[in-house]
Tab-separated table of C-alpha atoms in Angstrom:
chain	number	residue	atom	x	y	z
A	1	MET	CA	2.715	0.943	22.009
A	2	THR	CA	0.418	2.285	24.740
A	3	LEU	CA	-0.357	5.139	22.379
A	4	ALA	CA	-0.978	2.742	19.398
A	5	LEU	CA	-3.470	0.658	21.550
A	6	ALA	CA	-5.309	3.932	22.533
A	7	GLN	CA	-5.610	4.578	18.575
A	8	ALA	CA	-6.695	1.055	18.218
A	9	ARG	CA	-9.386	1.452	20.814
A	10	ALA	CA	-10.548	4.743	19.310
A	11	ALA	CA	-10.877	2.890	16.000
A	12	ALA	CA	-13.032	0.269	17.533
A	13	ALA	CA	-15.237	3.097	18.958
A	14	ARG	CA	-15.711	4.335	15.158
A	15	ASP	CA	-16.727	0.779	14.291
A	16	GLU	CA	-13.425	0.263	12.436
A	17	VAL	CA	-11.165	-2.929	12.647
A	18	PRO	CA	-9.207	-1.881	15.823
A	19	ILE	CA	-5.675	-1.469	14.656
A	20	GLY	CA	-3.758	1.775	15.825
A	21	ALA	CA	-0.109	2.922	14.651
A	22	VAL	CA	2.311	5.585	15.794
A	23	ILE	CA	5.423	6.839	14.376
A	24	ILE	CA	8.220	8.203	16.463
A	25	GLY	CA	10.464	10.806	14.717
A	26	PRO	CA	14.266	11.151	14.847
A	27	ASP	CA	14.063	13.339	18.136
A	28	GLY	CA	12.019	10.709	20.014
A	29	ALA	CA	8.807	12.712	19.779
A	30	VAL	CA	5.648	11.323	18.373
A	31	LEU	CA	5.342	12.370	14.650
A	32	ALA	CA	2.027	10.800	13.628
A	33	ALA	CA	-0.730	8.662	15.405
A	34	ASP	CA	-3.888	7.226	13.847
A	35	GLY	CA	-5.961	4.200	13.736
A	36	ASN	CA	-7.723	2.280	10.810
A	37	ARG	CA	-10.105	4.469	8.784
A	38	VAL	CA	-11.221	2.304	5.909
A	39	GLU	CA	-14.843	2.828	6.537
A	40	ALA	CA	-14.740	6.468	7.375
A	41	LEU	CA	-12.693	7.583	4.595
A	42	LYS	CA	-14.302	4.761	2.274
A	43	ASP	CA	-10.480	4.103	1.389
A	44	PRO	CA	-9.362	0.521	1.020
A	45	THR	CA	-5.782	1.689	1.740
A	46	ALA	CA	-6.668	3.535	4.883
A	47	HIS	CA	-4.941	1.220	7.113
A	48	ALA	CA	-3.434	2.775	10.460
A	49	GLU	CA	0.160	2.343	9.185
A	50	LEU	CA	-0.461	4.018	5.587
A	51	LEU	CA	-2.062	7.003	7.308
A	52	VAL	CA	0.770	7.632	9.776
A	53	ILE	CA	3.343	6.916	7.094
A	54	ARG	CA	1.548	9.713	5.000
A	55	GLU	CA	0.969	12.134	7.752
A	56	ALA	CA	4.661	11.772	9.009
A	57	ALA	CA	6.124	12.229	5.353
A	58	ALA	CA	3.918	15.391	5.026
A	59	LYS	CA	5.219	16.794	8.253
A	60	LEU	CA	8.794	15.991	7.592
A	61	GLY	CA	8.447	17.157	3.874
A	62	ALA	CA	9.998	14.057	2.374
A	63	PRO	CA	8.824	10.727	1.206
A	64	ARG	CA	11.570	8.754	3.180
A	65	LEU	CA	11.214	8.676	6.879
A	66	VAL	CA	14.988	8.492	7.707
A	67	ASP	CA	15.495	7.419	11.494
A	68	CYS	CA	11.709	7.083	12.268
A	69	ASP	CA	10.433	4.140	14.060
A	70	LEU	CA	6.803	2.733	13.489
A	71	TYR	CA	4.611	0.823	16.278
A	72	VAL	CA	1.568	-0.862	15.111
A	73	THR	CA	-0.985	-3.096	17.357
A	74	LEU	CA	-1.008	-5.867	14.526
A	75	GLU	CA	1.474	-7.631	12.117
A	76	PRO	CA	1.318	-5.391	8.916
A	77	CYS	CA	-0.661	-6.618	5.842
A	78	PRO	CA	1.628	-6.908	2.654
A	79	MET	CA	0.536	-3.549	1.414
A	80	CYS	CA	1.653	-1.779	4.675
A	81	ALA	CA	4.817	-3.992	5.094
A	82	GLN	CA	5.768	-2.767	1.400
A	83	ALA	CA	5.187	0.798	2.255
A	84	ILE	CA	7.049	0.673	5.475
A	85	ALA	CA	9.924	-0.437	3.237
A	86	PHE	CA	9.552	2.333	0.691
A	87	ALA	CA	9.487	4.831	3.794
A	88	ARG	CA	12.870	3.380	4.966
A	89	ILE	CA	11.318	2.936	8.394
A	90	ARG	CA	14.222	2.148	10.919
A	91	ARG	CA	12.614	-0.054	13.600
A	92	LEU	CA	9.176	-1.818	13.287
A	93	TYR	CA	7.363	-2.843	16.562
A	94	TYR	CA	4.178	-4.568	16.402
A	95	GLY	CA	1.786	-6.487	18.694
A	96	ALA	CA	-0.098	-9.421	17.683
A	97	ALA	CA	0.731	-11.705	14.732
A	98	ASP	CA	-1.759	-12.044	11.821
A	99	PRO	CA	-1.535	-15.467	10.286
A	100	LYS	CA	-4.494	-14.698	8.007
A	101	GLY	CA	-3.562	-11.467	6.615
A	102	GLY	CA	-0.082	-10.451	7.611
A	103	GLY	CA	2.794	-9.919	5.298
A	104	VAL	CA	5.852	-9.890	7.401
A	105	GLU	CA	6.038	-13.245	9.121
A	106	HIS	CA	3.340	-14.696	7.163
A	107	GLY	CA	2.165	-14.706	3.452
A	108	PRO	CA	4.740	-13.055	1.274
A	109	ARG	CA	7.005	-12.139	4.117
A	110	ILE	CA	7.625	-8.777	2.205
A	111	PHE	CA	11.057	-7.811	3.924
A	112	ALA	CA	12.633	-11.106	2.969
A	113	GLN	CA	11.802	-10.761	-0.908
A	114	PRO	CA	14.291	-9.904	-3.489
A	115	THR	CA	12.050	-7.233	-4.592
A	116	CYS	CA	12.312	-5.634	-1.236
A	117	HIS	CA	15.152	-2.941	-1.129
A	118	HIS	CA	14.932	-1.733	2.616
A	119	ALA	CA	13.957	-3.817	5.689
A	120	PRO	CA	13.509	-2.477	9.025
A	121	GLU	CA	14.647	-4.079	12.157
A	122	VAL	CA	11.411	-6.124	13.385
A	123	TYR	CA	10.455	-6.425	16.906
A	124	SER	CA	7.290	-8.388	17.356
A	125	GLY	CA	5.014	-9.634	20.180
A	126	ILE	CA	4.999	-6.147	21.892
A	127	ALA	CA	1.719	-5.854	24.150
A	128	GLU	CA	0.642	-8.929	22.009
A	129	THR	CA	-2.249	-10.106	24.435
A	130	GLU	CA	-3.785	-6.783	24.592
A	131	ALA	CA	-3.789	-6.079	20.888
A	132	ALA	CA	-5.126	-9.497	20.046
A	133	ASP	CA	-7.958	-9.053	22.757
A	134	LEU	CA	-8.928	-6.082	21.142
A	135	LEU	CA	-9.338	-7.565	17.813
A	136	ARG	CA	-11.077	-10.496	19.090
A	137	GLY	CA	-13.468	-8.684	21.087
A	138	PHE	CA	-14.485	-6.519	18.000
A	139	PHE	CA	-15.024	-9.586	15.704
A	140	ARG	CA	-16.915	-11.536	18.623
A	141	ALA	CA	-19.257	-8.761	18.750
A	142	ARG	CA	-19.963	-8.598	15.195
A	143	ARG	CA	-20.602	-12.400	14.682
B	1	MET	CA	-3.838	1.958	-21.685
B	2	THR	CA	-3.486	4.925	-24.014
B	3	LEU	CA	-4.735	7.245	-21.189
B	4	ALA	CA	-2.492	5.288	-18.536
B	5	LEU	CA	0.478	5.972	-21.006
B	6	ALA	CA	-0.438	9.737	-21.263
B	7	GLN	CA	-0.582	9.882	-17.474
B	8	ALA	CA	2.911	8.158	-17.184
B	9	ARG	CA	4.337	10.790	-19.780
B	10	ALA	CA	2.798	13.496	-17.634
B	11	ALA	CA	4.676	11.915	-14.570
B	12	ALA	CA	7.832	12.138	-16.345
B	13	ALA	CA	7.343	15.732	-17.229
B	14	ARG	CA	7.070	16.527	-13.472
B	15	ASP	CA	10.326	14.444	-12.767
B	16	GLU	CA	8.380	11.632	-11.353
B	17	VAL	CA	9.084	7.955	-12.274
B	18	PRO	CA	6.771	7.736	-15.342
B	19	ILE	CA	4.023	5.298	-14.212
B	20	GLY	CA	0.258	5.942	-15.050
B	21	ALA	CA	-2.932	4.415	-13.965
B	22	VAL	CA	-6.487	4.526	-14.980
B	23	ILE	CA	-9.633	2.980	-13.389
B	24	ILE	CA	-12.696	2.262	-15.505
B	25	GLY	CA	-15.924	2.019	-13.636
B	26	PRO	CA	-18.898	-0.381	-13.978
B	27	ASP	CA	-20.417	1.656	-16.780
B	28	GLY	CA	-17.226	1.855	-18.790
B	29	ALA	CA	-16.314	5.405	-18.326
B	30	VAL	CA	-13.035	6.437	-16.643
B	31	LEU	CA	-13.422	6.841	-12.789
B	32	ALA	CA	-9.958	8.082	-12.076
B	33	ALA	CA	-6.740	8.660	-13.875
B	34	ASP	CA	-3.208	9.735	-12.426
B	35	GLY	CA	0.395	9.171	-12.488
B	36	ASN	CA	3.035	8.678	-10.018
B	37	ARG	CA	3.302	11.466	-7.468
B	38	VAL	CA	5.800	10.333	-4.841
B	39	GLU	CA	8.037	13.275	-4.986
B	40	ALA	CA	5.462	16.149	-5.568
B	41	LEU	CA	3.326	14.800	-2.685
B	42	LYS	CA	6.282	13.865	-0.589
B	43	ASP	CA	4.577	10.625	-0.127
B	44	PRO	CA	6.127	7.257	-0.383
B	45	THR	CA	2.589	5.629	-1.075
B	46	ALA	CA	1.629	7.959	-3.882
B	47	HIS	CA	2.083	5.531	-6.650
B	48	ALA	CA	-0.233	5.941	-9.629
B	49	GLU	CA	-2.187	2.695	-8.570
B	50	LEU	CA	-2.879	3.893	-5.134
B	51	LEU	CA	-3.810	7.478	-6.224
B	52	VAL	CA	-6.401	6.248	-8.672
B	53	ILE	CA	-7.828	3.544	-6.236
B	54	ARG	CA	-8.204	6.106	-3.498
B	55	GLU	CA	-9.746	8.660	-5.963
B	56	ALA	CA	-12.219	5.975	-7.388
B	57	ALA	CA	-13.262	4.935	-4.002
B	58	ALA	CA	-13.825	8.437	-2.959
B	59	LYS	CA	-15.966	8.970	-6.090
B	60	LEU	CA	-18.100	5.745	-5.505
B	61	GLY	CA	-18.328	6.539	-1.683
B	62	ALA	CA	-17.172	2.853	-1.074
B	63	PRO	CA	-13.990	1.163	-0.130
B	64	ARG	CA	-14.575	-1.865	-2.710
B	65	LEU	CA	-14.671	-1.001	-6.291
B	66	VAL	CA	-16.958	-3.694	-7.537
B	67	ASP	CA	-16.855	-4.230	-11.173
B	68	CYS	CA	-14.134	-1.794	-11.810
B	69	ASP	CA	-10.788	-2.448	-13.871
B	70	LEU	CA	-7.360	-0.940	-13.534
B	71	TYR	CA	-4.924	-0.222	-16.225
B	72	VAL	CA	-1.335	0.445	-15.418
B	73	THR	CA	1.667	1.028	-17.453
B	74	LEU	CA	4.117	-1.109	-15.058
B	75	GLU	CA	3.563	-4.427	-13.286
B	76	PRO	CA	2.380	-3.322	-9.785
B	77	CYS	CA	4.681	-3.495	-6.683
B	78	PRO	CA	3.535	-5.647	-3.691
B	79	MET	CA	2.081	-2.499	-2.000
B	80	CYS	CA	-0.147	-1.729	-4.966
B	81	ALA	CA	-0.927	-5.349	-5.764
B	82	GLN	CA	-2.274	-5.866	-2.193
B	83	ALA	CA	-4.222	-2.616	-2.431
B	84	ILE	CA	-5.811	-3.807	-5.640
B	85	ALA	CA	-6.839	-6.965	-3.854
B	86	PHE	CA	-8.472	-4.992	-0.913
B	87	ALA	CA	-10.273	-2.724	-3.499
B	88	ARG	CA	-11.825	-5.966	-5.100
B	89	ILE	CA	-10.497	-4.680	-8.621
B	90	ARG	CA	-12.101	-7.152	-11.332
B	91	ARG	CA	-9.451	-7.144	-14.084
B	92	LEU	CA	-6.035	-5.707	-13.820
B	93	TYR	CA	-4.140	-4.904	-17.173
B	94	TYR	CA	-0.575	-3.791	-17.011
B	95	GLY	CA	2.262	-2.953	-19.584
B	96	ALA	CA	5.820	-3.873	-18.916
B	97	ALA	CA	6.921	-6.498	-16.257
B	98	ASP	CA	9.045	-5.212	-13.344
B	99	PRO	CA	11.558	-7.944	-12.402
B	100	LYS	CA	13.177	-5.707	-9.634
B	101	GLY	CA	10.149	-4.445	-7.992
B	102	GLY	CA	7.041	-6.087	-9.193
B	103	GLY	CA	4.822	-8.053	-6.810
B	104	VAL	CA	2.443	-9.895	-9.408
B	105	GLU	CA	4.608	-12.036	-11.578
B	106	HIS	CA	7.654	-11.386	-9.570
B	107	GLY	CA	9.048	-11.173	-5.838
B	108	PRO	CA	5.972	-12.030	-3.273
B	109	ARG	CA	3.504	-12.774	-6.158
B	110	ILE	CA	0.728	-11.343	-4.009
B	111	PHE	CA	-2.372	-12.703	-5.653
B	112	ALA	CA	-1.111	-16.311	-5.428
B	113	GLN	CA	-0.486	-15.941	-1.508
B	114	PRO	CA	-2.735	-17.608	1.130
B	115	THR	CA	-3.082	-14.111	2.854
B	116	CYS	CA	-4.731	-12.647	-0.316
B	117	HIS	CA	-8.271	-13.008	-0.100
B	118	HIS	CA	-9.165	-11.506	-3.638
B	119	ALA	CA	-7.326	-11.780	-7.044
B	120	PRO	CA	-8.358	-9.871	-9.976
B	121	GLU	CA	-8.028	-11.421	-13.437
B	122	VAL	CA	-4.679	-10.383	-14.723
B	123	TYR	CA	-3.619	-9.408	-18.165
B	124	SER	CA	-0.054	-8.316	-18.820
B	125	GLY	CA	2.094	-7.100	-21.700
B	126	ILE	CA	-0.555	-4.535	-22.979
B	127	ALA	CA	1.432	-1.867	-24.758
B	128	GLU	CA	4.653	-3.276	-23.187
B	129	THR	CA	7.149	-1.719	-25.354
B	130	GLU	CA	5.893	1.757	-25.180
B	131	ALA	CA	5.666	1.385	-21.267
B	132	ALA	CA	9.018	0.043	-20.784
B	133	ASP	CA	10.582	2.666	-23.349
B	134	LEU	CA	9.225	5.397	-21.376
B	135	LEU	CA	10.857	4.108	-18.147
B	136	ARG	CA	14.036	3.287	-19.932
B	137	GLY	CA	14.446	6.741	-21.412
B	138	PHE	CA	13.481	8.330	-17.963
B	139	PHE	CA	16.310	6.449	-15.962
B	140	ARG	CA	18.885	6.723	-18.884
B	141	ALA	CA	18.505	10.538	-18.824
B	142	ARG	CA	19.125	10.380	-15.050
B	143	ARG	CA	22.536	8.278	-15.088
């Protein structure tokens, strides 16, 4: 999560919403690490989670990330939660909860839906305060 | 929808699940057209809808596709439905319903969630029979 937080801070420095994500491969090494790039890439799907899933899948040469774990600083949105299910991520660790836009413990609760055919183990509240402070600081500076 | 169906058939010819999507720009011209490429790109997020949204956003140089409409042969999954909301798609037209994996009229019904901050106008059942027949034929041949 330390590395995911570093990616979130790097995103903030690029004027992106500060969210960072990391995928750990089956061997325990970092497979992909990135932050939100919606503005830089002009891509509404360029959330940190989607970027690392795509990078890890390209590295493994497979659309399913078997035995891989994902760390992200904020509760994934419904788009990213469903992508995590499609990628067959084993364990999802996230920092702060997101009542307004989250899709894991809020809103559609993607992993609990009958249309979701794989659910990772979910661990929330990891470095929650630091992740939430980063987001709060970012939005406070822009209001 | 005729062009989306052609993209779905092209996907089937590549041994991909036959789903196709098209985005029409504000001027009424085709902005992006593609089919599912999960296997070819080894990317679990490479659904037809995500590919055309990313292509259209790159062409417009903006993460929001203002006044753009999306045609897709199957009811979007929750990942794609949320991406459609993020992209601010104006109207969504789709063919067959997808009770097992859909996210618009099934499962999480993304656009009706409190965590969804933009919902397109939705028109379903467009060329439904042809879209559903394509999918049925594809899966029948593989079982």
